[in-house]
CSV table of C-alpha atoms in Angstrom, one decimal:
chain,number,residue,atom,x,y,z
A,1,UNK,CA,11.5,-27.1,16.9
A,2,UNK,CA,8.9,-24.3,18.3
A,3,UNK,CA,10.6,-23.9,21.5
A,4,UNK,CA,14.0,-23.7,19.8
A,5,UNK,CA,12.8,-21.0,17.4
A,6,UNK,CA,11.1,-18.8,20.6
A,7,UNK,CA,14.3,-19.2,22.4
A,8,UNK,CA,15.9,-18.0,19.4
A,9,UNK,CA,13.9,-15.0,18.8
A,10,UNK,CA,14.1,-13.9,22.1
A,11,UNK,CA,17.8,-14.2,22.2
A,12,UNK,CA,18.3,-12.4,19.3
A,13,UNK,CA,16.0,-9.4,20.7
A,14,UNK,CA,18.2,-9.0,23.9
A,15,UNK,CA,21.0,-9.0,21.9
A,16,UNK,CA,19.8,-6.3,19.2
A,17,UNK,CA,18.5,-4.2,22.3
A,18,UNK,CA,21.9,-4.4,24.1
A,19,UNK,CA,23.9,-3.7,21.3
A,20,UNK,CA,21.8,-0.5,20.0
A,21,UNK,CA,21.5,0.7,23.1
A,22,UNK,CA,25.4,0.6,23.9
A,23,UNK,CA,26.1,1.9,20.2
A,24,UNK,CA,23.3,4.8,21.2
A,25,UNK,CA,24.9,5.7,24.2
A,26,UNK,CA,26.1,9.3,24.5
A,27,UNK,CA,24.5,10.1,21.3
A,28,UNK,CA,20.9,11.3,22.0
A,29,UNK,CA,19.2,12.9,18.8
A,30,UNK,CA,18.1,16.2,18.7
A,31,UNK,CA,14.3,15.5,17.7
A,32,UNK,CA,14.4,12.6,20.2
A,33,UNK,CA,11.5,13.1,22.6
A,34,UNK,CA,12.3,14.8,26.2
A,35,UNK,CA,10.5,14.6,29.6
A,36,UNK,CA,6.9,15.7,29.1
A,37,UNK,CA,5.9,19.4,30.6
A,38,UNK,CA,3.6,19.1,33.6
A,39,UNK,CA,0.9,20.8,31.8
A,40,UNK,CA,1.3,18.9,28.3
A,41,UNK,CA,-1.8,17.2,26.6
A,42,UNK,CA,-3.3,14.0,28.1
A,43,UNK,CA,-2.5,12.0,25.3
A,44,UNK,CA,1.5,13.3,25.7
A,45,UNK,CA,1.3,12.5,29.4
A,46,UNK,CA,-0.3,9.1,28.9
A,47,UNK,CA,1.7,8.1,25.7
A,48,UNK,CA,3.3,4.6,25.9
A,49,UNK,CA,2.6,1.0,24.0
A,50,UNK,CA,-0.1,0.1,26.0
A,51,UNK,CA,-1.8,3.1,26.3
A,52,UNK,CA,-1.4,4.2,22.7
A,53,UNK,CA,-2.8,0.6,21.6
A,54,UNK,CA,-6.1,1.1,23.7
A,55,UNK,CA,-6.4,4.7,22.5
A,56,UNK,CA,-5.8,3.4,18.7
A,57,UNK,CA,-8.2,1.1,19.2
A,58,UNK,CA,-11.1,3.5,20.5
A,59,UNK,CA,-10.5,5.7,17.6
A,60,UNK,CA,-11.2,2.8,14.8
A,61,UNK,CA,-14.8,3.3,15.7
A,62,UNK,CA,-14.3,7.0,14.9
A,63,UNK,CA,-12.7,6.2,12.1
A,64,UNK,CA,-15.6,3.9,10.5
A,65,UNK,CA,-17.8,6.6,11.9
A,66,UNK,CA,-15.8,9.7,9.8
A,67,UNK,CA,-16.2,7.6,6.6
A,68,UNK,CA,-20.0,6.5,6.4
A,69,UNK,CA,-22.3,8.5,9.0
A,70,UNK,CA,-22.3,11.3,6.3
A,71,UNK,CA,-24.2,9.2,3.6
A,72,UNK,CA,-25.6,6.4,5.4
A,73,UNK,CA,-28.9,7.7,4.6
A,74,UNK,CA,-28.3,8.9,1.2
A,75,UNK,CA,-30.8,8.3,-1.3
A,76,UNK,CA,-28.6,7.4,-4.1
A,77,UNK,CA,-25.6,5.8,-2.2
A,78,UNK,CA,-26.6,5.3,1.0
A,79,UNK,CA,-26.3,1.1,0.2
A,80,UNK,CA,-23.2,1.7,-1.3
A,81,UNK,CA,-22.2,3.4,1.8
A,82,UNK,CA,-23.7,0.9,4.4
A,83,UNK,CA,-21.8,-1.7,2.1
A,84,UNK,CA,-18.7,0.0,3.1
A,85,UNK,CA,-19.2,0.0,6.7
A,86,UNK,CA,-19.3,-3.6,6.5
A,87,UNK,CA,-15.9,-3.9,4.6
A,88,UNK,CA,-14.5,-2.1,7.2
A,89,UNK,CA,-15.7,-3.6,10.4
A,90,UNK,CA,-14.7,-7.2,8.9
A,91,UNK,CA,-11.4,-6.5,6.9
A,92,UNK,CA,-9.8,-3.6,8.9
A,93,UNK,CA,-9.5,-4.6,12.8
A,94,UNK,CA,-8.5,-8.0,14.2
A,95,UNK,CA,-4.9,-7.8,12.9
A,96,UNK,CA,-2.0,-7.2,15.2
A,97,UNK,CA,-1.9,-3.5,14.3
A,98,UNK,CA,1.8,-3.7,14.1
A,99,UNK,CA,2.0,-1.0,10.9
A,100,UNK,CA,-0.2,1.4,12.5
A,101,UNK,CA,0.9,1.3,16.2
A,102,UNK,CA,4.6,2.0,14.7
A,103,UNK,CA,3.4,5.7,13.2
A,104,UNK,CA,2.5,6.4,16.7
A,105,UNK,CA,5.6,5.0,18.2
A,106,UNK,CA,7.8,6.4,15.5
A,107,UNK,CA,6.3,9.7,16.1
A,108,UNK,CA,7.1,9.7,20.0
A,109,UNK,CA,10.5,9.0,19.4
A,110,UNK,CA,11.2,11.3,16.4
A,111,UNK,CA,9.2,14.5,17.6
A,112,UNK,CA,10.7,17.0,19.7
A,113,UNK,CA,8.5,17.8,23.0
A,114,UNK,CA,6.6,20.8,21.6
A,115,UNK,CA,5.1,18.6,19.0
A,116,UNK,CA,3.7,16.0,21.1
A,117,UNK,CA,0.5,17.7,21.6
A,118,UNK,CA,-3.1,16.0,21.9
A,119,UNK,CA,-3.8,17.2,18.4
A,120,UNK,CA,-0.6,15.9,16.7
A,121,UNK,CA,-0.9,12.5,18.7
A,122,UNK,CA,-4.7,12.2,17.3
A,123,UNK,CA,-3.5,13.0,14.0
A,124,UNK,CA,-0.8,10.1,14.1
A,125,UNK,CA,-3.8,7.8,15.0
A,126,UNK,CA,-5.4,8.5,11.6
A,127,UNK,CA,-2.4,8.1,9.8
A,128,UNK,CA,-2.1,4.9,11.7
A,129,UNK,CA,-5.1,4.0,10.6
A,130,UNK,CA,-4.8,4.8,6.8
A,131,UNK,CA,-1.7,2.4,7.0
A,132,UNK,CA,-4.1,-0.2,8.5
A,133,UNK,CA,-6.6,0.5,5.9
A,134,UNK,CA,-3.8,0.3,2.9
A,135,UNK,CA,-2.9,-3.0,4.2
A,136,UNK,CA,-6.6,-4.3,4.5
A,137,UNK,CA,-7.0,-3.1,0.8
A,138,UNK,CA,-4.1,-5.5,-0.1
A,139,UNK,CA,-4.9,-8.6,1.7
A,140,UNK,CA,-8.6,-8.5,0.5
A,141,UNK,CA,-7.2,-8.7,-3.3
A,142,UNK,CA,-4.2,-10.9,-2.5
A,143,UNK,CA,-6.6,-13.6,-1.0
A,144,UNK,CA,-8.8,-13.6,-4.1
A,145,UNK,CA,-5.4,-13.7,-6.0
A,146,UNK,CA,-4.1,-16.6,-3.8
A,147,UNK,CA,-7.7,-18.0,-3.3
A,148,UNK,CA,-6.9,-18.3,0.2
A,149,UNK,CA,-9.4,-19.6,2.8
A,150,UNK,CA,-9.0,-17.9,5.7
A,151,UNK,CA,-7.6,-14.5,7.3
A,152,UNK,CA,-6.9,-13.2,10.8
A,153,UNK,CA,-8.9,-16.4,11.7
A,154,UNK,CA,-11.9,-15.8,10.1
A,155,UNK,CA,-12.8,-16.3,6.4
A,156,UNK,CA,-11.8,-14.5,4.0
A,157,UNK,CA,-14.1,-11.6,2.8
A,158,UNK,CA,-14.0,-13.2,-0.8
A,159,UNK,CA,-15.4,-16.2,0.9
A,160,UNK,CA,-18.6,-15.1,2.9
A,161,UNK,CA,-22.0,-16.1,1.4
A,162,UNK,CA,-23.2,-13.6,-1.1
A,163,UNK,CA,-19.3,-11.5,-1.6
A,164,UNK,CA,-17.4,-13.6,-4.1
A,165,UNK,CA,-15.7,-11.4,-6.5
A,166,UNK,CA,-17.8,-8.5,-5.5
A,167,UNK,CA,-14.7,-8.0,-2.9
A,168,UNK,CA,-12.5,-6.6,-5.8
A,169,UNK,CA,-14.9,-3.4,-5.6
A,170,UNK,CA,-14.9,-3.7,-2.1
A,171,UNK,CA,-10.8,-3.4,-2.1
A,172,UNK,CA,-11.2,-0.5,-4.0
A,173,UNK,CA,-13.1,1.2,-1.3
A,174,UNK,CA,-10.7,0.3,1.4
A,175,UNK,CA,-8.0,2.4,-0.9
A,176,UNK,CA,-10.1,5.2,-1.6
A,177,UNK,CA,-10.8,5.5,2.2
A,178,UNK,CA,-7.4,6.2,3.1
A,179,UNK,CA,-7.3,9.2,1.0
A,180,UNK,CA,-10.6,10.4,2.3
A,181,UNK,CA,-9.3,10.3,5.8
A,182,UNK,CA,-6.1,11.9,4.9
A,183,UNK,CA,-8.2,14.6,2.9
A,184,UNK,CA,-10.1,15.3,5.6
A,185,UNK,CA,-7.6,15.6,8.4
A,186,UNK,CA,-4.7,16.3,7.3
A,187,UNK,CA,-5.0,19.0,4.1
A,188,UNK,CA,-4.0,22.2,6.3
A,189,UNK,CA,-0.8,20.5,7.6
A,190,UNK,CA,2.5,20.8,6.3
A,191,UNK,CA,3.0,17.1,5.8
A,192,UNK,CA,0.0,16.9,3.9
A,193,UNK,CA,1.3,16.3,0.2
A,194,UNK,CA,4.4,14.4,1.5
A,195,UNK,CA,1.9,11.8,2.9
A,196,UNK,CA,0.0,11.9,-0.3
A,197,UNK,CA,3.0,10.9,-2.4
A,198,UNK,CA,4.3,8.4,0.0
A,199,UNK,CA,1.1,6.7,0.2
A,200,UNK,CA,0.7,6.6,-3.8
A,201,UNK,CA,4.2,5.9,-4.0
A,202,UNK,CA,4.2,2.9,-1.5
A,203,UNK,CA,1.1,1.3,-3.1
A,204,UNK,CA,2.7,1.4,-6.4
A,205,UNK,CA,5.8,-0.6,-5.2
A,206,UNK,CA,3.6,-2.8,-3.5
A,207,UNK,CA,1.7,-3.3,-6.6
A,208,UNK,CA,4.9,-4.0,-8.7
A,209,UNK,CA,5.9,-6.5,-5.8
A,210,UNK,CA,2.5,-8.5,-6.5
A,211,UNK,CA,2.9,-8.3,-10.3
A,212,UNK,CA,6.3,-10.0,-9.8
A,213,UNK,CA,4.9,-12.4,-7.2
A,214,UNK,CA,2.0,-13.2,-9.5
A,215,UNK,CA,4.5,-13.6,-12.5
A,216,UNK,CA,6.5,-16.1,-10.7
A,217,UNK,CA,3.8,-18.4,-9.1
A,218,UNK,CA,1.7,-18.9,-11.7
A,219,UNK,CA,-1.0,-21.8,-10.8
A,220,UNK,CA,-1.0,-23.5,-14.2
A,221,UNK,CA,2.9,-23.4,-14.7
A,222,UNK,CA,5.5,-24.4,-12.1
A,223,UNK,CA,9.2,-23.0,-13.1
A,224,UNK,CA,11.2,-23.7,-10.3
A,225,UNK,CA,13.9,-21.7,-12.5
A,226,UNK,CA,12.3,-18.8,-11.8
A,227,UNK,CA,13.0,-19.4,-8.2
A,228,UNK,CA,16.2,-17.2,-7.4
A,229,UNK,CA,17.5,-15.6,-4.8
A,230,UNK,CA,17.2,-12.3,-7.0
A,231,UNK,CA,13.5,-12.7,-7.8
A,232,UNK,CA,12.8,-13.5,-4.3
A,233,UNK,CA,14.5,-10.4,-2.6
A,234,UNK,CA,12.5,-8.3,-5.1
A,235,UNK,CA,9.4,-9.4,-4.5
A,236,UNK,CA,10.0,-9.3,-0.7
A,237,UNK,CA,11.4,-5.8,-1.2
A,238,UNK,CA,8.6,-4.6,-3.0
A,239,UNK,CA,5.4,-6.5,-2.4
A,240,UNK,CA,6.3,-6.4,1.7
A,241,UNK,CA,9.0,-4.2,2.9
A,242,UNK,CA,8.0,-0.9,1.9
A,243,UNK,CA,4.3,-0.6,2.9
A,244,UNK,CA,4.8,-3.0,6.0
A,245,UNK,CA,8.5,-1.2,7.5
A,246,UNK,CA,9.1,2.3,5.6
A,247,UNK,CA,5.6,3.5,5.1
A,248,UNK,CA,4.9,3.6,8.7
A,249,UNK,CA,8.2,5.2,9.8
A,250,UNK,CA,8.3,7.3,7.0
A,251,UNK,CA,4.6,8.9,7.6
A,252,UNK,CA,6.0,9.9,11.3
A,253,UNK,CA,9.1,11.5,9.9
A,254,UNK,CA,7.2,13.9,8.1
A,255,UNK,CA,4.7,14.5,10.4
A,256,UNK,CA,7.8,15.2,12.8
A,257,UNK,CA,9.2,17.8,10.4
A,258,UNK,CA,11.7,15.4,9.3
A,259,UNK,CA,11.7,15.6,5.3
A,260,UNK,CA,15.5,15.5,4.5
A,261,UNK,CA,16.3,12.6,1.6
A,262,UNK,CA,19.5,11.4,3.3
A,263,UNK,CA,17.7,10.7,6.8
A,264,UNK,CA,14.9,8.8,4.7
A,265,UNK,CA,17.4,7.0,2.7
A,266,UNK,CA,19.0,6.1,6.4
A,267,UNK,CA,15.6,4.5,7.7
A,268,UNK,CA,15.0,3.2,4.4
A,269,UNK,CA,17.9,0.9,4.6
A,270,UNK,CA,17.3,-0.3,8.0
A,271,UNK,CA,13.5,-0.7,7.2
A,272,UNK,CA,13.9,-2.6,4.4
A,273,UNK,CA,16.2,-5.2,6.0
A,274,UNK,CA,13.4,-5.8,8.6
A,275,UNK,CA,11.0,-6.4,6.2
A,276,UNK,CA,13.0,-8.8,4.6
A,277,UNK,CA,13.6,-10.9,7.4
A,278,UNK,CA,9.7,-10.4,8.3
A,279,UNK,CA,9.0,-11.9,5.2
A,280,UNK,CA,11.6,-14.6,5.5
A,281,UNK,CA,9.9,-15.1,8.9
A,282,UNK,CA,6.4,-15.3,7.6
A,283,UNK,CA,7.3,-17.9,4.8
A,284,UNK,CA,8.8,-20.3,7.8
A,285,UNK,CA,5.4,-20.2,9.8
A,286,UNK,CA,3.4,-20.1,6.5
A,287,UNK,CA,4.9,-23.8,6.5
A,288,UNK,CA,5.6,-24.5,10.2
A,289,UNK,CA,3.4,-22.1,12.1
A,290,UNK,CA,0.2,-23.2,13.9
A,291,UNK,CA,-3.3,-22.1,12.0
A,292,UNK,CA,-4.4,-21.7,15.3
A,293,UNK,CA,-1.9,-19.3,16.5
A,294,UNK,CA,-1.2,-17.7,13.1
A,295,UNK,CA,-5.0,-17.3,12.2
A,296,UNK,CA,-4.2,-18.5,8.6
A,297,UNK,CA,-3.9,-21.7,6.7
A,298,UNK,CA,-0.5,-21.4,4.8
A,299,UNK,CA,-1.1,-22.8,1.3
A,300,UNK,CA,2.7,-21.7,-0.1
A,301,UNK,CA,3.0,-24.7,-1.3
A,302,UNK,CA,0.0,-25.4,-3.1
A,303,UNK,CA,0.0,-22.2,-4.5
A,304,UNK,CA,3.5,-22.4,-5.9
A,305,UNK,CA,5.2,-19.5,-4.2
A,306,UNK,CA,8.4,-18.4,-4.5
A,307,UNK,CA,9.2,-18.5,-0.7
A,308,UNK,CA,12.4,-18.5,1.1
A,309,UNK,CA,12.3,-22.0,1.9
A,310,UNK,CA,11.9,-23.6,-1.4
A,311,UNK,CA,14.5,-21.0,-3.0
A,312,UNK,CA,16.6,-22.5,0.0
A,313,UNK,CA,15.6,-25.9,-1.2
A,314,UNK,CA,16.8,-25.4,-4.6
A,315,UNK,CA,20.4,-24.3,-3.3
A,316,UNK,CA,20.7,-27.5,-1.4
A,317,UNK,CA,19.2,-30.2,-3.3
A,318,UNK,CA,20.5,-33.1,-5.3
A,319,UNK,CA,19.3,-33.9,-8.7
A,320,UNK,CA,16.7,-36.6,-6.9
A,321,UNK,CA,15.4,-34.0,-4.5
A,322,UNK,CA,15.1,-31.4,-7.2
A,323,UNK,CA,13.1,-34.0,-9.1
A,324,UNK,CA,10.7,-34.3,-5.9
A,325,UNK,CA,10.3,-30.6,-6.1
A,326,UNK,CA,9.2,-30.4,-9.8
A,327,UNK,CA,6.8,-33.2,-9.2
A,328,UNK,CA,5.4,-32.1,-6.2
A,329,UNK,CA,5.4,-28.5,-5.7
A,330,UNK,CA,2.6,-26.4,-6.6
A,331,UNK,CA,-0.1,-29.3,-6.2
A,332,UNK,CA,-2.9,-28.9,-4.2
A,333,UNK,CA,-2.9,-32.7,-3.1
A,334,UNK,CA,-1.9,-33.6,0.9
A,335,UNK,CA,0.5,-36.5,-0.3
A,336,UNK,CA,2.1,-33.5,-2.2
A,337,UNK,CA,2.7,-31.4,0.2
A,338,UNK,CA,3.7,-33.8,2.7
A,339,UNK,CA,6.3,-34.7,0.8
A,340,UNK,CA,7.4,-31.1,0.2
A,341,UNK,CA,7.4,-30.6,3.9
A,342,UNK,CA,9.3,-33.8,4.4
A,343,UNK,CA,12.2,-32.5,2.1
A,344,UNK,CA,12.4,-29.0,3.8
A,345,UNK,CA,12.9,-31.4,6.9
A,346,UNK,CA,15.9,-33.3,5.3
A,347,UNK,CA,17.7,-30.4,4.0
A,348,UNK,CA,17.6,-28.7,7.4
A,349,UNK,CA,15.9,-25.6,6.7
A,350,UNK,CA,14.8,-25.1,10.4
A,351,UNK,CA,18.0,-25.0,11.2
A,352,UNK,CA,19.0,-22.7,8.6
A,353,UNK,CA,16.1,-20.2,9.4
A,354,UNK,CA,17.9,-19.9,12.7
A,355,UNK,CA,20.9,-19.4,11.2
A,356,UNK,CA,19.9,-16.8,8.8
A,357,UNK,CA,18.3,-15.1,12.1
A,358,UNK,CA,21.5,-14.2,13.5
A,359,UNK,CA,23.2,-13.2,10.2
A,360,UNK,CA,19.9,-10.7,10.2
A,361,UNK,CA,20.7,-9.6,13.8
A,362,UNK,CA,24.2,-9.0,13.1
A,363,UNK,CA,23.3,-7.0,10.2
A,364,UNK,CA,21.1,-4.9,11.5
A,365,UNK,CA,22.8,-3.8,14.8
A,366,UNK,CA,25.7,-2.7,12.2
A,367,UNK,CA,23.2,-0.6,10.7
A,368,UNK,CA,21.4,1.1,13.2
A,369,UNK,CA,24.5,1.6,14.8
A,370,UNK,CA,26.8,3.2,11.8
A,371,UNK,CA,23.4,5.4,11.6
A,372,UNK,CA,23.1,6.4,15.3
A,373,UNK,CA,23.9,10.2,15.1
A,374,UNK,CA,21.1,10.6,12.4
A,375,UNK,CA,18.0,9.1,13.7
A,376,UNK,CA,17.0,7.5,17.1
A,377,UNK,CA,17.6,3.8,17.6
A,378,UNK,CA,14.3,3.5,19.5
A,379,UNK,CA,12.5,3.9,16.3
A,380,UNK,CA,13.6,0.8,15.0
A,381,UNK,CA,13.8,-1.4,18.1
A,382,UNK,CA,10.3,-0.4,18.1
A,383,UNK,CA,9.9,-2.6,15.4
A,384,UNK,CA,12.5,-5.2,16.6
A,385,UNK,CA,10.3,-5.9,19.6
A,386,UNK,CA,7.2,-6.6,17.8
A,387,UNK,CA,9.0,-9.0,15.0
A,388,UNK,CA,11.7,-10.9,16.7
A,389,UNK,CA,9.2,-12.6,19.0
A,390,UNK,CA,6.4,-13.3,16.9
A,391,UNK,CA,4.5,-16.5,16.8
A,392,UNK,CA,2.1,-15.0,13.7
């Protein structure tokens, strides 16, 4: 089953690349990166996914130093700053870095050659880490609310000895770090206010999505009537898609000088579609993924989550199968979880997932092709490359 899933993802990505490349032929965007001059800066000359990834990792140590070194020995707040350093080093690195790296990749695709300087590319690295910091803030808080066990292959921060619910305040420190970095490094840039508004708006949207998720998935009250496709799509859009997909690209657009409402609406329509697929994929992996690969133990069934799988199950279930869900969904006993997973198998939800995968590809190809004259397709292909072949 996993082999079929992997091959299906590979095939769809290949089709996406071919379709969008054909659609884009002859429609080079005015802001798309051209050949870099021989006297360009080192980062501009040495760009590319692998080079950017290595540089991105190296800059993290500088980000931690930037946020902590001035006050580590402060007589009043030194202990709190030392705690911040621990919080940063435990919770921010270790992920796939897709969101942060997408800021850099998108900026390279969007900015005209004269903007691709060492200075501007370094700022994209900082903003990329701001996106990763924002995600760390969300995840630390989310793990507490969901009572999760592991995150990125290690115990959740709140489960470490001596941490507990103090992790709530630690999540606030992570959020505040975003705005400290933006102020310190981008205050003099024309895009500063736009970036501030973008991060604030995205935080608000994500918190609204989290509220919907918590209201729908109350541990003490299983109500399958709330698990509708409309509610599911709203949770996905607000809790995941805005910050995971639109935020990195929108940040790069502002940094590249693209601030038109029409261009941002175009990007948003495509990226929210990708975000929906990403979350559906995440729901599938939560149930059927290998924890050794995903780095976390899936608990959507036990946590009474409004996941894509249970929403689909409810549309397909007979009265007796629905009764089985009502009796077992949202329970922590291993037997109940196994019954729900068994029902998912009976209802053919693995096959349904792969069918959805194909439909998502068709919609994305259509959206990207329709907007090829406004934004370069490689902005969106960079995301497709990361999500359509992922196993975690």
